[in-house]
CSV table of C-alpha atoms and ligand atoms in Angstrom, one decimal:
chain,number,residue,atom,x,y,z
A,1,MET,CA,99.7,110.3,109.2
A,2,ALA,CA,97.0,111.0,106.7
A,3,THR,CA,95.0,114.2,107.1
A,4,GLN,CA,92.5,113.9,109.8
A,5,PHE,CA,88.8,114.1,109.3
A,6,GLY,CA,88.5,116.3,112.5
A,7,ASP,CA,85.4,114.4,113.6
A,8,GLU,CA,84.5,111.0,115.0
A,9,ARG,CA,85.7,109.2,111.9
A,10,ASP,CA,89.4,109.8,113.0
A,11,TRP,CA,89.3,106.4,114.6
A,12,PHE,CA,90.1,105.1,111.3
A,13,LEU,CA,93.5,106.8,111.2
A,14,GLU,CA,94.5,105.1,114.4
A,15,LYS,CA,93.1,101.6,114.0
A,16,ARG,CA,94.7,100.3,110.8
A,17,PHE,CA,94.3,96.7,110.7
A,18,GLY,CA,90.9,95.0,110.5
A,19,LEU,CA,89.1,91.7,110.1
A,20,PHE,CA,86.8,91.3,107.2
A,21,VAL,CA,84.2,88.5,107.4
A,22,HIS,CA,82.2,87.1,104.5
A,23,TRP,CA,79.4,84.9,105.8
A,24,GLY,CA,76.1,83.7,104.5
A,25,ILE,CA,74.2,80.7,103.3
A,26,TYR,CA,76.8,80.2,100.6
A,27,ALA,CA,79.0,78.7,103.3
A,28,ILE,CA,76.8,75.7,103.4
A,29,PRO,CA,78.0,74.2,100.0
A,30,GLY,CA,81.2,75.9,100.8
A,31,TRP,CA,82.3,76.6,97.2
A,32,GLN,CA,82.4,80.4,97.0
A,33,GLU,CA,80.3,83.4,97.9
A,34,GLN,CA,79.3,83.8,94.3
A,35,HIS,CA,78.0,80.3,93.8
A,36,GLN,CA,75.1,81.6,91.7
A,37,TRP,CA,77.2,83.6,89.4
A,38,ARG,CA,80.6,82.0,89.2
A,39,GLY,CA,79.2,78.5,89.9
A,40,ARG,CA,76.0,79.1,87.9
A,41,MET,CA,73.8,77.4,90.6
A,42,PRO,CA,70.2,78.2,89.6
A,43,ALA,CA,68.5,80.9,91.9
A,44,ASN,CA,65.6,78.6,92.7
A,45,GLU,CA,68.0,75.9,94.0
A,46,TYR,CA,70.2,78.5,95.8
A,47,VAL,CA,67.3,80.0,98.0
A,48,LYS,CA,66.6,76.5,99.4
A,49,LEU,CA,70.0,76.8,101.3
A,50,ALA,CA,68.2,79.0,103.7
A,51,GLU,CA,66.2,76.1,104.9
A,52,GLN,CA,69.5,74.6,106.1
A,53,TRP,CA,70.9,77.8,107.7
A,54,ASN,CA,71.5,76.8,111.5
A,55,PRO,CA,74.9,78.2,112.7
A,56,THR,CA,74.5,76.8,116.2
A,57,ASN,CA,78.2,77.3,117.0
A,58,PHE,CA,78.2,80.9,116.2
A,59,ASN,CA,79.9,82.8,119.0
A,60,PRO,CA,80.7,86.5,118.2
A,61,ASP,CA,83.1,86.7,121.1
A,62,ALA,CA,85.1,83.8,119.6
A,63,TRP,CA,85.4,85.8,116.4
A,64,LEU,CA,86.5,89.0,118.2
A,65,ASP,CA,89.0,87.0,120.4
A,66,ILE,CA,90.6,85.7,117.1
A,67,ALA,CA,90.7,89.2,115.7
A,68,GLU,CA,92.2,90.6,118.8
A,69,GLU,CA,94.8,87.9,119.1
A,70,ALA,CA,95.9,88.8,115.5
A,71,GLY,CA,96.3,92.4,116.6
A,72,MET,CA,93.2,93.5,114.5
A,73,GLN,CA,91.4,96.5,115.8
A,74,TYR,CA,88.0,96.5,113.9
A,75,ILE,CA,85.6,94.3,112.1
A,76,ILE,CA,83.6,94.5,108.9
A,77,VAL,CA,81.0,91.9,108.2
A,78,THR,CA,78.8,91.1,105.2
A,79,THR,CA,75.2,91.9,106.3
A,80,LYS,CA,74.0,91.0,102.7
A,81,HIS,CA,76.2,89.8,99.9
A,82,HIS,CA,75.3,89.6,96.1
A,83,ASP,CA,73.0,86.6,96.9
A,84,GLY,CA,70.6,89.0,98.8
A,85,PHE,CA,70.5,86.8,101.9
A,86,CYS,CA,70.3,89.1,105.0
A,87,LEU,CA,72.0,88.2,108.2
A,88,TRP,CA,69.8,90.6,110.3
A,89,ASP,CA,66.1,90.8,111.2
A,90,THR,CA,65.1,93.0,108.3
A,91,ALA,CA,61.4,93.9,107.7
A,92,HIS,CA,62.1,94.4,104.0
A,93,THR,CA,62.7,90.9,102.7
A,94,ALA,CA,61.8,87.5,104.0
A,95,PHE,CA,65.1,86.1,102.7
A,96,ASN,CA,66.9,86.5,106.0
A,97,THR,CA,68.2,84.7,109.0
A,98,MET,CA,65.0,85.0,111.0
A,99,ASN,CA,63.3,82.7,108.5
A,100,THR,CA,65.7,79.8,108.9
A,101,PRO,CA,66.0,77.0,111.4
A,102,TYR,CA,68.3,79.3,113.3
A,103,GLY,CA,65.9,82.2,113.6
A,104,LYS,CA,68.1,84.7,115.3
A,105,ASP,CA,69.5,88.1,114.4
A,106,LEU,CA,73.2,87.4,113.8
A,107,MET,CA,74.0,91.1,113.4
A,108,ALA,CA,72.4,91.9,116.7
A,109,MET,CA,74.5,89.2,118.4
A,110,LEU,CA,77.7,90.5,116.8
A,111,ALA,CA,76.9,94.1,117.5
A,112,ASP,CA,76.2,93.3,121.2
A,113,ALA,CA,79.6,91.6,121.5
A,114,CYS,CA,81.4,94.4,119.7
A,115,HIS,CA,79.9,97.1,121.8
A,116,LYS,CA,80.6,95.3,125.1
A,117,ARG,CA,84.4,95.4,124.3
A,118,ASN,CA,84.3,98.6,122.4
A,119,PHE,CA,85.5,96.9,119.3
A,120,PRO,CA,84.6,99.0,116.1
A,121,LEU,CA,82.0,97.4,113.9
A,122,GLY,CA,81.3,98.1,110.3
A,123,PHE,CA,78.7,96.7,107.9
A,124,TYR,CA,79.3,95.5,104.3
A,125,TYR,CA,76.3,95.8,102.0
A,126,SER,CA,76.1,94.5,98.4
A,127,ILE,CA,74.2,96.8,96.0
A,128,ALA,CA,74.1,94.0,93.4
A,129,ASP,CA,71.3,91.5,94.5
A,130,TRP,CA,70.4,88.3,93.0
A,131,HIS,CA,67.2,87.8,95.0
A,132,HIS,CA,65.4,91.0,95.3
A,133,PRO,CA,62.7,91.2,92.4
A,134,ASN,CA,63.3,94.9,91.8
A,135,TYR,CA,67.1,94.6,91.3
A,136,PRO,CA,67.7,95.0,87.5
A,137,ASN,CA,69.8,91.8,86.9
A,138,GLN,CA,70.7,92.0,83.2
A,139,GLY,CA,73.9,90.0,82.8
A,140,ARG,CA,76.3,92.6,83.5
A,141,HIS,CA,79.4,91.6,85.7
A,142,HIS,CA,78.3,90.2,89.0
A,143,GLU,CA,74.7,89.9,87.9
A,144,LEU,CA,72.3,87.1,87.0
A,145,PRO,CA,72.0,86.8,83.2
A,146,GLN,CA,68.4,88.1,83.3
A,147,PRO,CA,65.6,88.8,85.7
A,148,LYS,CA,64.1,85.7,87.3
A,149,PRO,CA,60.5,84.8,86.5
A,150,GLY,CA,58.2,87.1,88.3
A,151,ASP,CA,60.9,89.8,88.9
A,152,ASP,CA,60.0,93.4,88.4
A,153,PRO,CA,63.3,95.1,87.5
A,154,ASP,CA,63.1,98.7,88.6
A,155,LEU,CA,66.2,100.5,89.9
A,156,MET,CA,64.3,103.3,91.7
A,157,LYS,CA,62.1,100.8,93.5
A,158,TYR,CA,65.2,98.8,94.4
A,159,LEU,CA,66.9,101.9,95.8
A,160,GLU,CA,63.8,102.5,98.0
A,161,PHE,CA,64.3,99.0,99.4
A,162,LEU,CA,68.0,99.5,99.8
A,163,LYS,CA,67.6,102.8,101.6
A,164,ALA,CA,65.1,101.3,104.0
A,165,GLN,CA,67.5,98.4,104.7
A,166,VAL,CA,70.4,100.8,105.2
A,167,TRP,CA,68.2,102.8,107.6
A,168,GLU,CA,67.6,99.6,109.6
A,169,LEU,CA,71.3,98.7,109.8
A,170,CYS,CA,72.1,102.3,110.9
A,171,THR,CA,69.4,102.5,113.6
A,172,HIS,CA,69.0,99.1,115.1
A,173,TYR,CA,72.6,98.0,116.0
A,174,GLY,CA,74.0,100.9,118.0
A,175,LYS,CA,77.2,102.7,117.0
A,176,LEU,CA,78.8,101.8,113.6
A,177,HIS,CA,82.3,102.6,112.7
A,178,ALA,CA,82.1,101.9,109.0
A,179,PHE,CA,79.7,101.3,106.1
A,180,TRP,CA,81.3,99.2,103.4
A,181,TRP,CA,79.5,99.2,100.2
A,182,ASP,CA,80.2,96.8,97.3
A,183,MET,CA,79.1,96.2,93.7
A,184,ASN,CA,77.4,99.3,92.4
A,185,VAL,CA,77.1,97.6,89.0
A,186,ASP,CA,74.9,100.4,87.6
A,187,GLU,CA,77.5,103.0,88.7
A,188,HIS,CA,74.4,104.9,89.9
A,189,PHE,CA,75.3,108.2,91.7
A,190,ASP,CA,73.2,109.3,94.7
A,191,PRO,CA,74.9,111.2,97.4
A,192,SER,CA,71.7,111.2,99.5
A,193,VAL,CA,72.4,107.6,100.6
A,194,ASN,CA,75.8,108.3,102.2
A,195,ALA,CA,74.3,111.5,103.7
A,196,MET,CA,71.6,109.5,105.5
A,197,ILE,CA,74.4,107.2,106.9
A,198,ARG,CA,76.4,110.2,107.9
A,199,SER,CA,73.5,111.7,109.8
A,200,LEU,CA,72.6,108.5,111.6
A,201,GLN,CA,76.2,107.2,112.1
A,202,PRO,CA,78.7,110.2,112.4
A,203,ALA,CA,81.6,107.9,113.3
A,204,ALA,CA,81.2,105.6,110.2
A,205,VAL,CA,83.7,105.9,107.5
A,206,ILE,CA,82.2,105.0,104.1
A,207,ASN,CA,84.1,103.3,101.3
A,208,ASN,CA,84.2,104.3,97.6
A,209,ARG,CA,82.0,101.5,96.2
A,210,GLY,CA,78.6,103.1,96.9
A,211,PHE,CA,76.8,105.9,95.3
A,212,ASP,CA,79.5,108.6,95.7
A,213,PRO,CA,83.2,108.6,96.2
A,214,GLY,CA,82.9,108.1,100.1
A,215,ASP,CA,85.9,108.5,102.4
A,216,PHE,CA,88.4,106.0,101.2
A,217,GLY,CA,89.6,103.8,98.3
A,218,THR,CA,89.6,100.0,98.4
A,219,PRO,CA,92.2,98.2,96.3
A,220,GLU,CA,91.4,94.5,96.3
A,221,ARG,CA,93.7,91.5,96.4
A,222,ASP,CA,96.5,92.0,93.9
A,223,HIS,CA,94.2,93.4,91.2
A,224,VAL,CA,95.5,97.0,90.9
A,225,GLN,CA,98.5,96.9,88.7
A,226,GLY,CA,101.4,99.2,89.6
A,227,ILE,CA,100.1,100.0,93.1
A,228,ASP,CA,103.1,98.5,94.8
A,229,THR,CA,105.5,100.9,93.2
A,230,GLN,CA,103.5,103.9,94.6
A,231,GLN,CA,105.2,105.3,97.7
A,232,SER,CA,101.9,106.7,99.1
A,233,PHE,CA,98.3,107.2,98.2
A,234,ASP,CA,96.4,110.3,97.0
A,235,ARG,CA,93.6,109.5,99.3
A,236,LEU,CA,92.7,107.5,102.4
A,237,THR,CA,93.0,103.8,101.4
A,238,GLU,CA,92.1,100.5,102.9
A,239,ALA,CA,93.3,97.5,101.0
A,240,CYS,CA,91.4,94.2,101.3
A,241,GLN,CA,92.5,90.7,100.9
A,242,SER,CA,91.2,87.2,101.8
A,243,VAL,CA,93.3,84.5,103.4
A,244,GLY,CA,92.2,82.2,100.6
A,245,PHE,CA,93.0,82.7,96.8
A,246,GLU,CA,89.6,81.5,95.5
A,247,SER,CA,87.0,82.8,97.9
A,248,TRP,CA,86.0,85.4,100.5
A,249,GLY,CA,83.4,83.1,101.9
A,250,TYR,CA,84.1,79.7,103.4
A,251,ARG,CA,85.5,77.3,100.8
A,252,VAL,CA,85.9,73.7,101.7
A,253,ASP,CA,88.8,73.1,99.4
A,254,GLU,CA,90.5,76.5,99.6
A,255,ASP,CA,94.0,77.3,98.3
A,256,TYR,CA,95.4,79.5,101.1
A,257,TYR,CA,97.9,82.1,100.6
A,258,THR,CA,101.3,81.8,102.1
A,259,ASP,CA,102.0,83.7,105.3
A,260,ARG,CA,104.8,85.4,103.3
A,261,HIS,CA,102.5,86.6,100.6
A,262,LEU,CA,100.0,87.9,103.2
A,263,ILE,CA,102.5,89.6,105.4
A,264,ARG,CA,104.2,91.3,102.5
A,265,SER,CA,100.9,92.5,101.2
A,266,ILE,CA,99.8,93.8,104.7
A,267,ASP,CA,103.2,95.6,105.3
A,268,ARG,CA,103.2,97.2,101.9
A,269,TYR,CA,100.0,98.9,102.7
A,270,LEU,CA,100.5,99.7,106.3
A,271,ALA,CA,103.9,101.1,105.6
A,272,ARG,CA,102.4,103.4,103.1
A,273,ASP,CA,99.8,104.8,105.5
A,274,ALA,CA,96.9,102.6,104.2
A,275,ASN,CA,94.6,100.5,106.3
A,276,TYR,CA,94.3,96.7,105.8
A,277,LEU,CA,91.4,94.4,105.9
A,278,LEU,CA,92.1,90.7,106.0
A,279,ASN,CA,89.3,88.5,105.3
A,280,VAL,CA,88.0,85.0,106.6
A,281,GLY,CA,84.9,83.1,105.7
A,282,PRO,CA,83.3,81.3,108.6
A,283,LYS,CA,81.9,77.9,108.3
A,284,PRO,CA,78.1,77.2,108.1
A,285,ASP,CA,78.2,76.4,111.9
A,286,GLY,CA,79.5,79.8,112.6
A,287,THR,CA,83.1,79.0,113.5
A,288,ILE,CA,86.1,80.3,111.7
A,289,PRO,CA,88.0,77.4,109.9
A,290,ASP,CA,91.1,76.1,111.6
A,291,ALA,CA,93.3,76.9,108.7
A,292,SER,CA,92.2,80.5,108.7
A,293,LYS,CA,92.5,80.8,112.4
A,294,HIS,CA,96.1,79.5,112.3
A,295,ILE,CA,96.9,82.0,109.5
A,296,LEU,CA,95.6,84.9,111.6
A,297,LYS,CA,97.4,83.7,114.6
A,298,ARG,CA,100.8,83.5,112.8
A,299,ILE,CA,100.2,86.9,111.1
A,300,GLY,CA,99.2,88.3,114.5
A,301,LYS,CA,102.6,87.2,115.9
A,302,TRP,CA,104.4,89.1,113.2
A,303,TYR,CA,102.0,92.1,113.5
A,304,ARG,CA,102.5,92.4,117.2
A,305,ALA,CA,106.3,92.3,116.8
A,306,VAL,CA,106.4,95.1,114.3
A,307,ALA,CA,103.3,97.1,115.1
A,308,GLU,CA,105.3,100.2,116.4
A,309,ALA,CA,106.6,100.5,112.9
A,310,VAL,CA,103.1,101.3,111.5
A,311,LYS,CA,101.5,103.1,114.3
A,312,ASP,CA,101.6,106.9,114.6
A,313,VAL,CA,104.2,107.0,111.8
A,314,GLU,CA,104.5,108.7,108.5
A,315,PRO,CA,105.6,107.1,105.3
A,316,ALA,CA,109.3,108.2,104.7
A,317,SER,CA,110.4,106.0,101.7
A,318,HIS,CA,111.5,109.2,100.0
A,319,LEU,CA,114.5,109.3,102.3
A,320,THR,CA,116.2,106.5,100.5
A,321,ARG,CA,116.9,105.5,96.9
A,322,ASN,CA,116.6,101.8,97.7
A,323,ARG,CA,113.3,100.7,96.2
A,324,ASP,CA,113.4,97.3,97.7
A,325,ILE,CA,112.4,98.6,101.1
A,326,LEU,CA,109.9,101.0,102.5
A,327,LEU,CA,110.5,103.4,105.3
A,328,THR,CA,108.3,104.8,108.0
A,329,ARG,CA,109.2,107.4,110.7
A,330,ARG,CA,108.2,109.0,113.9
A,331,ASP,CA,110.4,111.8,115.1
A,332,ASN,CA,114.1,110.5,115.3
A,333,VAL,CA,113.1,107.0,114.6
A,334,ILE,CA,113.1,105.4,111.2
A,335,TYR,CA,111.7,101.9,110.5
A,336,VAL,CA,113.1,99.9,107.6
A,337,HIS,CA,110.7,97.5,106.1
A,338,LEU,CA,112.1,94.7,103.9
A,339,VAL,CA,109.0,94.2,101.9
A,340,ASN,CA,110.8,92.5,98.9
A,341,ASP,CA,112.7,89.3,99.0
A,342,PRO,CA,116.1,90.5,100.4
A,343,ARG,CA,118.8,89.6,97.8
A,344,THR,CA,121.6,90.0,100.3
A,345,SER,CA,122.2,90.1,104.0
A,346,GLY,CA,122.8,93.9,103.9
A,347,VAL,CA,120.5,96.8,103.2
A,348,LYS,CA,121.8,100.0,101.7
A,349,LEU,CA,120.1,103.2,102.9
A,350,ASP,CA,121.7,105.7,100.5
A,351,PRO,CA,121.8,108.7,100.6
A,352,ILE,CA,121.4,108.5,104.4
A,353,ASP,CA,124.9,108.9,105.7
A,354,VAL,CA,124.3,109.1,109.4
A,355,ALA,CA,124.8,106.2,111.8
A,356,PRO,CA,121.9,105.6,114.2
A,357,LYS,CA,122.4,105.2,118.0
A,358,ASN,CA,120.7,101.8,117.8
A,359,ALA,CA,119.4,99.4,115.3
A,360,THR,CA,117.0,96.6,116.4
A,361,LEU,CA,115.4,93.9,114.3
A,362,LEU,CA,111.8,94.2,115.6
A,363,ASN,CA,110.8,90.6,114.6
A,364,THR,CA,113.4,89.1,117.1
A,365,GLY,CA,114.4,92.1,119.3
A,366,GLU,CA,118.0,91.4,118.3
A,367,PRO,CA,120.4,94.3,117.6
A,368,VAL,CA,121.3,94.8,114.0
A,369,ASP,CA,124.9,95.6,112.7
A,370,PHE,CA,125.4,98.8,110.8
A,371,THR,CA,128.1,100.9,109.3
A,372,VAL,CA,128.6,104.1,107.3
A,373,ASP,CA,131.1,103.3,104.7
A,374,LEU,CA,132.1,103.5,101.1
A,375,VAL,CA,131.1,100.3,99.2
A,376,PRO,CA,132.4,99.3,95.7
A,377,THR,CA,129.0,99.6,94.1
A,378,ASN,CA,128.9,103.4,95.1
A,379,HIS,CA,132.3,104.0,93.5
A,380,ILE,CA,131.1,106.7,91.1
A,381,GLU,CA,129.6,109.0,93.8
A,382,HIS,CA,132.4,107.8,96.1
A,383,LYS,CA,130.5,108.6,99.2
A,384,PRO,CA,130.0,106.6,102.4
A,385,TYR,CA,126.4,105.7,103.2
A,386,LEU,CA,124.4,103.9,105.9
A,387,ARG,CA,124.3,100.1,105.5
A,388,LEU,CA,122.6,97.5,107.7
A,389,GLN,CA,124.7,94.3,107.8
A,390,ASN,CA,124.4,90.5,108.7
A,391,LEU,CA,120.7,90.3,108.8
A,392,PRO,CA,119.3,86.8,109.3
A,393,VAL,CA,117.8,86.8,105.7
A,394,ASN,CA,117.9,83.0,105.3
A,395,GLU,CA,116.2,82.4,108.6
A,396,LEU,CA,113.5,85.0,108.2
A,397,ILE,CA,112.8,84.4,104.5
A,398,ASN,CA,109.1,83.9,105.1
A,399,THR,CA,108.3,87.2,106.8
A,400,VAL,CA,108.8,90.8,106.5
A,401,MET,CA,111.8,92.0,108.6
A,402,VAL,CA,111.5,95.5,110.1
A,403,VAL,CA,114.5,97.3,111.5
A,404,LYS,CA,114.1,100.1,114.0
A,405,LEU,CA,116.8,102.8,113.7
A,406,GLU,CA,117.0,105.4,116.5
A,407,PHE,CA,118.9,108.5,115.5
A,408,ASP,CA,120.2,111.5,117.6
A,409,GLU,CA,118.6,113.8,115.1
A,410,ILE,CA,115.8,114.0,112.6
A,411,ILE,CA,116.9,112.7,109.2
A,412,GLU,CA,115.8,114.8,106.4
B,501,GLC,C1,84.6,91.5,95.1
B,501,GLC,C2,83.7,90.3,95.1
B,501,GLC,C3,83.1,90.0,96.3
B,501,GLC,C4,83.8,90.4,97.5
B,501,GLC,C5,84.5,91.7,97.5
B,501,GLC,C6,85.3,92.1,98.6
B,501,GLC,O1,83.8,92.7,94.8
B,501,GLC,O2,82.7,90.3,94.2
B,501,GLC,O3,82.7,88.6,96.3
B,501,GLC,O4,82.8,90.5,98.5
B,501,GLC,O5,85.2,91.7,96.3
B,501,GLC,O6,86.1,93.2,98.3
């Protein structure tokens, strides 16, 4: 287990798998959450979407049921994405859910549902803002090409607005478990912002995309080269990924990832002591798209079967030379995670040369054959090593198999 904080933030080391939700008026055209930037929809056209915002089927309990069924243990939701539209009753901009046909505070509804079932809630907040007149849009990445007519670009004024909004989010919605910054395009540094969050919400872990390094790193999708070959992380990490390839927000015509891709990605992080946030984009009516729901359900089935291999464990891949697998362990138990495409029905665990008492495939509950013997490919060392045999590799090709090995002793 990663080093503890020694305070209320320690929840983050126990609850490792969360639901990420990107939701806003961009769900109405259903193209992508960055419709104004990637899709170049003019800002004056975009703001009109608020006139149609009416998610009458929004039921926060339905979201939480889906998350819990998938084995997820916390939720992070976009309170304001780059478009600047706010999903809560904010006093600091009229561009919010109260001034729409729906007219209700969505974050209050979600927070109530979370608190009722003690489900940790975190707020995502985009620093880049394509609506607020003081945000200095100037054509950098994730910014409009220039200020809109009538804007008054002024970073310091914008930060006053931002702090006032963060104060609202940290004082009006009960206990928060996370504050999830995004898109500090300016790379402005100001530790006073996180200090305010920490004083108001001591249980909230804060990510590294804000105004100081925060508590944890946030590798996204498959963007970070070489990260899969690292056996562990230097600091607390929470990877994030969406169920769809093109978008985090609802996309009508999404190309969804395969279960295999997602499960591998999830296990590769969980088995290395990182957290994982898997994202869905609810539809404009407030419901989670069926395709996303089904993906979460299938992933949940896998996760529940193997969960003991990632809970209260430590990464232990250093115990083997086999780089096709990852290992985790708890006392005398070692879990073997087949995170790469198995090339054969056997798994070599050299230099471990001890036989376990039991070997079980967690995905099915079936026993796994094993032996400690000399194999031809180890002829130079000429030593017997532990080897798992006859795994159902062709049957379970679309998942990550995890094998539980129970030993009489601690393997060093
Ligand atoms: C990127 C995208 C953004 C998304 C975020 C999630 O920063 O710009 O749309 O919210 O990733 O990590």
